[in-house]
mmCIF file of C-alpha atoms in Angstrom:
data_model
loop_
_atom_site.group_PDB
_atom_site.id
_atom_site.type_symbol
_atom_site.label_atom_id
_atom_site.label_comp_id
_atom_site.label_asym_id
_atom_site.label_seq_id
_atom_site.Cartn_x
_atom_site.Cartn_y
_atom_site.Cartn_z
ATOM 1 C CA UNK A 14 -1.045 12.693 -19.584
ATOM 2 C CA UNK A 15 -3.444 9.901 -20.483
ATOM 3 C CA UNK A 16 -1.602 9.231 -23.725
ATOM 4 C CA UNK A 17 1.596 8.620 -21.725
ATOM 5 C CA UNK A 18 -0.005 5.689 -19.851
ATOM 6 C CA UNK A 19 2.313 4.242 -17.186
ATOM 7 C CA UNK A 20 4.839 7.056 -17.558
ATOM 8 C CA UNK A 21 2.138 9.547 -16.642
ATOM 9 C CA UNK A 22 1.495 7.571 -13.468
ATOM 10 C CA UNK A 23 5.190 7.546 -12.593
ATOM 11 C CA UNK A 24 5.387 11.306 -13.093
ATOM 12 C CA UNK A 25 2.379 11.846 -10.846
ATOM 13 C CA UNK A 26 3.882 9.556 -8.195
ATOM 14 C CA UNK A 27 7.099 11.598 -8.132
ATOM 15 C CA UNK A 28 5.146 14.829 -7.789
ATOM 16 C CA UNK A 29 2.985 13.442 -4.971
ATOM 17 C CA UNK A 30 6.061 12.145 -3.137
ATOM 18 C CA UNK A 31 7.803 15.503 -3.441
ATOM 19 C CA UNK A 32 4.677 17.350 -2.299
ATOM 20 C CA UNK A 33 4.640 15.099 0.768
ATOM 21 C CA UNK A 34 8.286 15.960 1.407
ATOM 22 C CA UNK A 35 7.501 19.668 1.195
ATOM 23 C CA UNK A 36 4.572 19.335 3.612
ATOM 24 C CA UNK A 37 6.697 17.386 6.127
ATOM 25 C CA UNK A 38 9.871 19.456 5.811
ATOM 26 C CA UNK A 39 11.884 16.604 4.280
ATOM 27 C CA UNK A 40 14.859 18.173 2.551
ATOM 28 C CA UNK A 41 16.263 15.209 0.637
ATOM 29 C CA UNK A 42 14.823 11.998 -0.736
ATOM 30 C CA UNK A 43 15.736 8.983 -2.833
ATOM 31 C CA UNK A 44 13.398 8.454 -5.788
ATOM 32 C CA UNK A 45 13.356 4.940 -7.252
ATOM 33 C CA UNK A 46 12.117 4.672 -10.830
ATOM 34 C CA UNK A 47 12.304 2.324 -13.788
ATOM 35 C CA UNK A 48 11.647 4.616 -16.755
ATOM 36 C CA UNK A 49 14.743 6.744 -17.504
ATOM 37 C CA UNK A 50 12.728 9.818 -18.497
ATOM 38 C CA UNK A 51 11.625 10.286 -14.895
ATOM 39 C CA UNK A 52 15.136 11.379 -13.990
ATOM 40 C CA UNK A 53 16.360 12.714 -17.322
ATOM 41 C CA UNK A 54 13.499 15.178 -17.877
ATOM 42 C CA UNK A 55 13.846 16.464 -14.321
ATOM 43 C CA UNK A 56 17.614 16.898 -14.552
ATOM 44 C CA UNK A 57 17.573 18.303 -18.076
ATOM 45 C CA UNK A 58 19.669 15.552 -19.662
ATOM 46 C CA UNK A 59 16.672 14.834 -21.904
ATOM 47 C CA UNK A 60 14.666 17.610 -23.482
ATOM 48 C CA UNK A 61 11.055 17.574 -22.341
ATOM 49 C CA UNK A 62 9.128 17.789 -25.608
ATOM 50 C CA UNK A 63 5.486 18.051 -24.569
ATOM 51 C CA UNK A 64 3.640 20.317 -22.177
ATOM 52 C CA UNK A 65 3.190 17.602 -19.549
ATOM 53 C CA UNK A 66 6.878 16.638 -19.335
ATOM 54 C CA UNK A 67 7.943 20.300 -19.490
ATOM 55 C CA UNK A 68 5.654 21.122 -16.565
ATOM 56 C CA UNK A 69 6.929 18.095 -14.637
ATOM 57 C CA UNK A 70 10.585 19.006 -15.205
ATOM 58 C CA UNK A 71 10.089 22.635 -14.187
ATOM 59 C CA UNK A 72 8.137 21.658 -11.078
ATOM 60 C CA UNK A 73 10.752 19.135 -9.912
ATOM 61 C CA UNK A 74 13.588 21.609 -10.443
ATOM 62 C CA UNK A 75 11.751 24.270 -8.438
ATOM 63 C CA UNK A 76 10.470 22.054 -5.602
ATOM 64 C CA UNK A 77 13.421 22.667 -3.296
ATOM 65 C CA UNK A 78 13.946 18.996 -2.425
ATOM 66 C CA UNK A 79 17.356 17.407 -3.026
ATOM 67 C CA UNK A 80 16.718 14.210 -4.989
ATOM 68 C CA UNK A 81 18.985 11.220 -5.333
ATOM 69 C CA UNK A 82 17.732 9.358 -8.391
ATOM 70 C CA UNK A 83 17.848 5.540 -8.168
ATOM 71 C CA UNK A 84 17.276 3.571 -11.383
ATOM 72 C CA UNK A 85 15.913 0.039 -10.918
ATOM 73 C CA UNK A 86 15.353 -2.593 -13.574
ATOM 74 C CA UNK A 87 11.690 -2.764 -14.519
ATOM 75 C CA UNK A 88 9.639 -5.921 -14.003
ATOM 76 C CA UNK A 89 12.472 -7.507 -12.044
ATOM 77 C CA UNK A 90 10.715 -8.051 -8.725
ATOM 78 C CA UNK A 91 13.003 -5.428 -7.137
ATOM 79 C CA UNK A 92 11.219 -4.052 -4.079
#
């Protein structure tokens, strides 16, 4: 994960958010992200090539939360 730098942090943020949803019985959520892999690994449109992204993708698919993925332009000041 450390070698992935910011992407590793984004992956961890998604997992923490989804864990929170599970704990609070939230069934659907919008996830805003700037790096395309965050969505594409989870949905299977990109092949997860390393153990960390494979684990992330499998966990998101199995979490039971309906996710609406929202791509935002990075470093744009978009809140």
